XYZ file of C-alpha atoms in Angstrom:
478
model
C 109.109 113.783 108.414
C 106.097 112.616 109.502
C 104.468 115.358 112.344
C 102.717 112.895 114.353
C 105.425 110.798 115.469
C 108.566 113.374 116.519
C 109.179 114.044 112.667
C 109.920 110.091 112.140
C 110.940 109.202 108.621
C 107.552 108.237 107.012
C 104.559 110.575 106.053
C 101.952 110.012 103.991
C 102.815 112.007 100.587
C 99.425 113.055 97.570
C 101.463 113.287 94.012
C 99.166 115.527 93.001
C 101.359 117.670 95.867
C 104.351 116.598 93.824
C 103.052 118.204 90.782
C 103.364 114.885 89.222
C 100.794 112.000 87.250
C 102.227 109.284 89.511
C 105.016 107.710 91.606
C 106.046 105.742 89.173
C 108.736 106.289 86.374
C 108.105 105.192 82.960
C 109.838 102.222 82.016
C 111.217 102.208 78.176
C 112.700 98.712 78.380
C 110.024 96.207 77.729
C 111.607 94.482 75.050
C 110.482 90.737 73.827
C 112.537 89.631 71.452
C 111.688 86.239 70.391
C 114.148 83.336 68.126
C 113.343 80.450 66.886
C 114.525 77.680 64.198
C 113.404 74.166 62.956
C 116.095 72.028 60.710
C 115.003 69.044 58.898
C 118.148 66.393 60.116
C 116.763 64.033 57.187
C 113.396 62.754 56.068
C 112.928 60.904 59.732
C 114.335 63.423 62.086
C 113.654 67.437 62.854
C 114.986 69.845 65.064
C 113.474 72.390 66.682
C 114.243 74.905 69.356
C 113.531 78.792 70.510
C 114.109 81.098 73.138
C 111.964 84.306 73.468
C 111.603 86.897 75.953
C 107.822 87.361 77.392
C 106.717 90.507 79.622
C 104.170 89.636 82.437
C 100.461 91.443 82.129
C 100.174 94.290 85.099
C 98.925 92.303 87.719
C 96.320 94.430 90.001
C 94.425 92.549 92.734
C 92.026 94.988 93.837
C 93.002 94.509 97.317
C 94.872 97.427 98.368
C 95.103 99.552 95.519
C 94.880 102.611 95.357
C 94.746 103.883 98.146
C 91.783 105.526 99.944
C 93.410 107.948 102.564
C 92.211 111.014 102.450
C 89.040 110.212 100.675
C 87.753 107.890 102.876
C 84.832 108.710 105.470
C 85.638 105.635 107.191
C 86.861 105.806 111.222
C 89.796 104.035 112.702
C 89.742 102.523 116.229
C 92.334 100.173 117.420
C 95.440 99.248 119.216
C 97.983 102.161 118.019
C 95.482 105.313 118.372
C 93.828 103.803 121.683
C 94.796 103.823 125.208
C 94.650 100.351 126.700
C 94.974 98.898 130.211
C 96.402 95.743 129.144
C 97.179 93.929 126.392
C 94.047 91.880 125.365
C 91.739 94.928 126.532
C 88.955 95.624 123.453
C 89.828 98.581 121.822
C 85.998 99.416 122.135
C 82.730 98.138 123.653
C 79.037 97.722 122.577
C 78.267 100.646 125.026
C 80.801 103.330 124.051
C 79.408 106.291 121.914
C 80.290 105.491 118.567
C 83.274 108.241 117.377
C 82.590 111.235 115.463
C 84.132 111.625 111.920
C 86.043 114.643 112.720
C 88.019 115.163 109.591
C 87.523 116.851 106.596
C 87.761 115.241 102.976
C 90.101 115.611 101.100
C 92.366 114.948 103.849
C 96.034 115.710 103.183
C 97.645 115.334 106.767
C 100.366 113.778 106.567
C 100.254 111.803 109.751
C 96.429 110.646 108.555
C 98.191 106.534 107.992
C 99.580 106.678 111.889
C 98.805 103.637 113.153
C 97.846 102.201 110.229
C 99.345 100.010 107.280
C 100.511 102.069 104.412
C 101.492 101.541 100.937
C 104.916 102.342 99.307
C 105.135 103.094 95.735
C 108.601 102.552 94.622
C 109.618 104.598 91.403
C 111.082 101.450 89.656
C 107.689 99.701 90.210
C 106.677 99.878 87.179
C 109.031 97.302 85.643
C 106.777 94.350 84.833
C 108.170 90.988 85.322
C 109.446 88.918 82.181
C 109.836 84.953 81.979
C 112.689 84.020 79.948
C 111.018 80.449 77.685
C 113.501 78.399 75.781
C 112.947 74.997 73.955
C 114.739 72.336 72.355
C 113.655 69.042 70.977
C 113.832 66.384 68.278
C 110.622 64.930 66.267
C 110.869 61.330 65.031
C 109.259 59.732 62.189
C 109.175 56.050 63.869
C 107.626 53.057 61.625
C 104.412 52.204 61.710
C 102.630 55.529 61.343
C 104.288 56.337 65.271
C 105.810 60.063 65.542
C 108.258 60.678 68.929
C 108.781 63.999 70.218
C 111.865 64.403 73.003
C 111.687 67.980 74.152
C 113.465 70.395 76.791
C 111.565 72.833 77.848
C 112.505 75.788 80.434
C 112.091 78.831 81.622
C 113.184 81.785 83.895
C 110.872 84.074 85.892
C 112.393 87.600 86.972
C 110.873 90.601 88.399
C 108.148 88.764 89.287
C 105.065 89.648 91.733
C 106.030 88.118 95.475
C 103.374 89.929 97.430
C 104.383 89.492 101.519
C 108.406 89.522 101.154
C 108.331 93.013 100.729
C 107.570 94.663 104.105
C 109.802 97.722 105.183
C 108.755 97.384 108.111
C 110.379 94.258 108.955
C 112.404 93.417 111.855
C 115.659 91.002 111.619
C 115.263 87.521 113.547
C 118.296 88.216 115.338
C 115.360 90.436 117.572
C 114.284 87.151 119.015
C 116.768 87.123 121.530
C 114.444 89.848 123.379
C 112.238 86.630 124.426
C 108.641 87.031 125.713
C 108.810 90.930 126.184
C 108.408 90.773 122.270
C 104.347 89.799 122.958
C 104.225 92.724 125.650
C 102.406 95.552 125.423
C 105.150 98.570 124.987
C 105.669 100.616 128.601
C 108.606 101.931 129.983
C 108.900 99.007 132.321
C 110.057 96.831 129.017
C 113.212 98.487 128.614
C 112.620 99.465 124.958
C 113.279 103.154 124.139
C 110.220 105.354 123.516
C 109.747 105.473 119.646
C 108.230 108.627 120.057
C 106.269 110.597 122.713
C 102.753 109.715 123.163
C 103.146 105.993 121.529
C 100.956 103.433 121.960
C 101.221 99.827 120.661
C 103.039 96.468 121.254
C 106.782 96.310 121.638
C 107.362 94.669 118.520
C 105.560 97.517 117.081
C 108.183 99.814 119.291
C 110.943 98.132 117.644
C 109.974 98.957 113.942
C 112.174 100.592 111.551
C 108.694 102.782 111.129
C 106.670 102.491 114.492
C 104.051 104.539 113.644
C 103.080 102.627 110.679
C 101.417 98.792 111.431
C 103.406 97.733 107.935
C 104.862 99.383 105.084
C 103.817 96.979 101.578
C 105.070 97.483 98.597
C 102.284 97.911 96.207
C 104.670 96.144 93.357
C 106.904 93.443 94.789
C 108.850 93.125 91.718
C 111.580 91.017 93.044
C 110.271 87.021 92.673
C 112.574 84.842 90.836
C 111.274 81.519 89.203
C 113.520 78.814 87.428
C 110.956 75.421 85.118
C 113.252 72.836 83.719
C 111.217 69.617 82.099
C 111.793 66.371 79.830
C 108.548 66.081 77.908
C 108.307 63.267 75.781
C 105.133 62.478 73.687
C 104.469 60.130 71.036
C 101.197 59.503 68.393
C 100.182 56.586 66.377
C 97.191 56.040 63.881
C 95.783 52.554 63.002
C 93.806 52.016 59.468
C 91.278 50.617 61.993
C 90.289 54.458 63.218
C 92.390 54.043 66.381
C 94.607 56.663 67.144
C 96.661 56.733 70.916
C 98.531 59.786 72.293
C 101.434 58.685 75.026
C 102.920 61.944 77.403
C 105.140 62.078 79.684
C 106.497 65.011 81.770
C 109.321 64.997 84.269
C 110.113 68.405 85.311
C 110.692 70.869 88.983
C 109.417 74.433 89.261
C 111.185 76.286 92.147
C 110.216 79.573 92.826
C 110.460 82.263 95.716
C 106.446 82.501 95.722
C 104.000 80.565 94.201
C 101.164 83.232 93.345
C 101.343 86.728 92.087
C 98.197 87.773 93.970
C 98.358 86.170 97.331
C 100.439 87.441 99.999
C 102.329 84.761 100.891
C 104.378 84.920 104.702
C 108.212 84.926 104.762
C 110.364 83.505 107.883
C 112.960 86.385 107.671
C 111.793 89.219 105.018
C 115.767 89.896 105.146
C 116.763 86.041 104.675
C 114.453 85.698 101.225
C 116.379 82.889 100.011
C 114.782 80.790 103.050
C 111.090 81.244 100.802
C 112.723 79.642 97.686
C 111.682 76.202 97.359
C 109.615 73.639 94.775
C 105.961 75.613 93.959
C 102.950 75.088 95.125
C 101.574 73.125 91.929
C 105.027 71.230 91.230
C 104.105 67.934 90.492
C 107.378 66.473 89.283
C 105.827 63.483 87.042
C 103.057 63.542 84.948
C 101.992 60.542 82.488
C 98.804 60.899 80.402
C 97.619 58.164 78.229
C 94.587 59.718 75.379
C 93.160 57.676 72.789
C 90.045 57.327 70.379
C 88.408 54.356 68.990
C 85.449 54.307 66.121
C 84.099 50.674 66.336
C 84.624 48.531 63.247
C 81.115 48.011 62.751
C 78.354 49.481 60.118
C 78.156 49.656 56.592
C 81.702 49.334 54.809
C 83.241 48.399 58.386
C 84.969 45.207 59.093
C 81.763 43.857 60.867
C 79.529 44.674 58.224
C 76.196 45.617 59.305
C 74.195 47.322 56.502
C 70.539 49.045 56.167
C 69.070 51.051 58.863
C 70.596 48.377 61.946
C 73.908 49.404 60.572
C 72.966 53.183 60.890
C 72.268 52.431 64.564
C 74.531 50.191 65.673
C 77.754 51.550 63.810
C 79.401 54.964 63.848
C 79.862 54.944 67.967
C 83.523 56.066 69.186
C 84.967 55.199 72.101
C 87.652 57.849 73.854
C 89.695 57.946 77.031
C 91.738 60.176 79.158
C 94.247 58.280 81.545
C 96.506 60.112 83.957
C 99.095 59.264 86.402
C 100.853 61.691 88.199
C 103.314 62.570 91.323
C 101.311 63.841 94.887
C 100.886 67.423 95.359
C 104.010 68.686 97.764
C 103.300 69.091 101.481
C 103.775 71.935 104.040
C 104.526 71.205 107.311
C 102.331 73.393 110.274
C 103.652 74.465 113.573
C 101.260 75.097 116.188
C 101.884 76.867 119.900
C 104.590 78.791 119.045
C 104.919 82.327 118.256
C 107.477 84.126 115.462
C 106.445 87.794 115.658
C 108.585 88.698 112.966
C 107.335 86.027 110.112
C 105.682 83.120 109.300
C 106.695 79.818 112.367
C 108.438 76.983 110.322
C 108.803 73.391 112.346
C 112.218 71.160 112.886
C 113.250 68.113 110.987
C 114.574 66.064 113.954
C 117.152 64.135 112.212
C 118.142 60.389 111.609
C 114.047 59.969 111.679
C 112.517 58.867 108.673
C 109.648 61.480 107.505
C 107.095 58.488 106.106
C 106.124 55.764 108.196
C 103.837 53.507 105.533
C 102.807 54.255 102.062
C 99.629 52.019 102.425
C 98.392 53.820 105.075
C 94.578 53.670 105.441
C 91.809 56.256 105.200
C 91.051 57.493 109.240
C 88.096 59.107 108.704
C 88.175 62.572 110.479
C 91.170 61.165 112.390
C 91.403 58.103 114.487
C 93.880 58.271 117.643
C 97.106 56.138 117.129
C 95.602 55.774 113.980
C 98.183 54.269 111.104
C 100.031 57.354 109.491
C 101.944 58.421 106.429
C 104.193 60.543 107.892
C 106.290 60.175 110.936
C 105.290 62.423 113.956
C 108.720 61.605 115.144
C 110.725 63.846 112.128
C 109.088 66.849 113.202
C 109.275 69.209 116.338
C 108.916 72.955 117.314
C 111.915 74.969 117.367
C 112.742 76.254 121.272
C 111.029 79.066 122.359
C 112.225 81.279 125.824
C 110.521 80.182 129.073
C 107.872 82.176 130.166
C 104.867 81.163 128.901
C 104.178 83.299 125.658
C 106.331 80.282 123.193
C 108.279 83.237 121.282
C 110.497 80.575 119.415
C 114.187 81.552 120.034
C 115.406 80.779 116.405
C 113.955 79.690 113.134
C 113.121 76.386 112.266
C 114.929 74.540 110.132
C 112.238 73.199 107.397
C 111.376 75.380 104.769
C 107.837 76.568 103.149
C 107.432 72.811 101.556
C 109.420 69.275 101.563
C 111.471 69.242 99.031
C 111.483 65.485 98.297
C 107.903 63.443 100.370
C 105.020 64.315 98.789
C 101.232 63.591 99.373
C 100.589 60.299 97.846
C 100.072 60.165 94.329
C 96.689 60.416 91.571
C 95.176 58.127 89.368
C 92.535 58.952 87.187
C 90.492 57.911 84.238
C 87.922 59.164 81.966
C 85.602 57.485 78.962
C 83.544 58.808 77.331
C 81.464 57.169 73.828
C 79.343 59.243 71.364
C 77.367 58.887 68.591
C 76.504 61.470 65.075
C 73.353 60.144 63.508
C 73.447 62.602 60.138
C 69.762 63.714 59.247
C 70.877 65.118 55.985
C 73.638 68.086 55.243
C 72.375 70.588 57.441
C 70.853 68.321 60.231
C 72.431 65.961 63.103
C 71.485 64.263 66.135
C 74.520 63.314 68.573
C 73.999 61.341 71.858
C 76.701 61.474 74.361
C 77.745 59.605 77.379
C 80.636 60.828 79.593
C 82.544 59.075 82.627
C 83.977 60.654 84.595
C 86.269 58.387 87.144
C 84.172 55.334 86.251
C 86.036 52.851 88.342
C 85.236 55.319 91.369
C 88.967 55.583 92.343
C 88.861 58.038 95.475
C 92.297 57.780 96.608
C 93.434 58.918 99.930
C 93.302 62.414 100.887
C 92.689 65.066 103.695
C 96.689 64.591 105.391
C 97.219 66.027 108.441
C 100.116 68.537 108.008
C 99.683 70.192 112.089
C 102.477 68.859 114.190
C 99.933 69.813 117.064
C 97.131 68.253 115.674
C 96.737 64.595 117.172
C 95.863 62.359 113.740
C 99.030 64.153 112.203
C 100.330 62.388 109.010
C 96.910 60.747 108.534
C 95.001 60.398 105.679
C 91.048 61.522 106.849
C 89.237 61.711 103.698
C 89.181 61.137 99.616
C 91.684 62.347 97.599
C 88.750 63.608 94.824
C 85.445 62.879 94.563
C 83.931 59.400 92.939
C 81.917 58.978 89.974
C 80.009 60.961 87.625
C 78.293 59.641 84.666
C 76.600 62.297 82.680
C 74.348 61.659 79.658
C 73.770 64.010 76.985
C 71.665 64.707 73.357
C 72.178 67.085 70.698
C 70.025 68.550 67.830
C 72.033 70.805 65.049
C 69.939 72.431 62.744
């Protein structure tokens, strides 16, 4: 009962009080068992596969944890603890009398987080999260010194960190129905109950499960699921000639309910998680990378003989390369104008309209009005929101935290680089190095405009990376 809000559910609790080292329970059950096998089909073909279990490190972000109240000399002014006029009103000006610290530390009240977030510590919070990794594939002895590798690799994430779909102090969207007196500052003239005599605060605030409290976290959010399934194919081949080319190829989808285990990420409906599940962040679906190394057939002993001390200097270079091609990073639609009070605001696909206009749309820099665009303004709308003025949407919108199938366009990129080992004697070398990065200056076309409100939406405004870099390099060893 918490004494500063009519004995509400929801006080701030020391464990020390408890006579106990923590809110957490031990956990006994972090097991990792781990199989695997390889079986030699004949002298050309081997199997191999695996499945292991692996626990997730504890994941602390510094952020929020732990907790300071109590301890903390620090003063709190705002909104919940501070009579306002109306709604935008500053909760204090430059010529009020700064407050007095009136407390003393430690303090154990247990209304001392009123008006505040707060931080609950579940007892099963201690359960790390485990990824599930299983493998199967076939390795190929091909002619011509070639070796093919067809794998399928997978895992499953569980327990995992989803910081921001966690609040307890969520409200259900079915609240949007109340319309604009959601953005209203609480009085008796909104026809929400009191939450508790002396409250002060919004009306969405009013409507909490725990009013007195801003937001109730969860310090350990140890429900994220994650599913990886990929075909990854790869295959080697040596030449006599001191060439040697690596081939990979990728195709795989990562869906997941969050895509970091720091960030807090916002949900639509904390009570609707399933709406957060879609393709991660860094899902790039196909990935092709092309790697090879080339010693130049020339020098002493080489096919282009070149002997003496021009042979030293003109032979022994190598030549390497790094060539990949891969899918566009996914893309997030952004509302703007519109209000969800309980969660993140997600746009509408309008349908029957295609969501790209023109692959080989140009580069607008910073934006150019009627400008050729990517992706179709037309696909994309607000959901309603009630009349009135303060655009409290009246439902969810129908898109979810990424498109699942148009993505940003896609990356090219290449890298040389040649070097050269002159060998003093056994314990002495000199090696000169040149390195190029994106040599044929491919920029690509970045900076899309995601903002539905924003006028060069579905543009591209800028470079998709940056252009060339050459960088030149010696080395002594000694």
């Amino acid at each position: 009962p918490n004494p500063g809000a009519n004995n509400l559910p929801g006080a701030l609790v020391f464990v020390d009080d408890l006579g106990r080292k923590g809110f957490q329970n031990t956990y006994w059950k972090q097991i990792s068992p781990k199989f695997g096998f390889a079986y030699e089909v004949n002298s050309k073909m081997v199997v191999r596969g695996g499945y292991g279990i692996n626990n997730m490190p504890p994941n602390m972000n510094g952020f929020s944890f732990p907790g300071t109240l109590g301890y903390s000399g620090s003063i709190a002014v705002n909104s919940a603890n501070t009579q306002l006029r109306f709604a935008e009103e500053p909760v204090m000006f430059l010529h009020d009398r700064y407050p007095d610290f009136t407390d003393t530390l430690p303090n154990k009240r247990a209304d001392l987080s009123n008006g505040l977030g707060i931080t609950y510590i579940a007892p099963d919070s201690n359960r790390l999260g485990y990824t599930q990794n299983w493998n199967l594939g076939f390795q190929f002895q091909l002619p011509a010194s070639t070796v093919l590798e067809v794998n399928y690799v997978g895992n499953k994430g569980t327990r995992l960190e989803a910081d921001g779909l966690g609040d307890l102090n969520a409200l259900p969207t079915t609240l949007l129905s109340r319309g604009n007196v959601l953005g209203e500052q609480w009085s008796p003239a909104t026809g929400i109950p009191e939450p508790f005599p002396g409250f002060r605060g919004s009306v969405v605030q009013a409507l909490r499960p725990y009013p007195q409290f801003t937001g109730v976290g969860q310090i350990f959010n140890n429900f994220g699921t994650s599913t990886y399934n990929s075909l990854q194919v790869q295959a080697t081949r040596h030449w006599r000639g001191g060439f040697s080319i690596l081939g990979a190829y990728t195709w795989s989808k990562a869906i997941a309910l969050t895509s970091s285990s720091i960030d807090s990420e916002g949900a639509a409906d904390i009570f609707n998680r399933g709406l957060e599940r879609s393709i991660t962040s860094y899902h790039i679906p196909h990935v092709a990378k092309l790697t090879w190394i080339y010693e130049l057939p020339i020098g002493p002993g080489k096919a282009l003989n070149v002997p003496g001390i021009a042979g030293k200097i003109i032979g022994g270079w190598q030549l390497t390369g790094n060539h990949q091609f891969r899918s566009g990073n996914p893309i997030s639609i952004g509302t703007g104008g519109i209000s969800n009070p309980f969660g993140a605001a997600r746009a509408d696909y309008v349908a029957g309209q295609d969501i790209t206009l023109s692959g080989d749309a140009p580069i607008n820099f910073r934006g150019v009005a009627g400008g050729q665009a990517y992706l179709n303004r037309a696909a994309f709308d607000n959901p309603p929101v009630h009349p009135g003025g303060r655009n409290v949407i009246t439902r969810l919108g129908t898109l979810g935290e990424r498109l699942p199938n148009i993505r940003d366009r896609h990356l090219v990129m290449e890298d040389l680089g040649m070097s050269k080992i002159f060998q003093i004697d056994e314990f002495r070398s000199f090696e000169i190095r040149g390195v190029f990065l994106n040599p044929f200056n491919r920029v690509g076309k970045g900076g899309l405009v995601t903002a539905i409100n924003n006028p060069f939406f579905g543009q591209f405004t800028g470079p998709q990376h940056g252009g060339r870099n050459i960088e030149l390099s010696a080395r002594i060893t000694f």
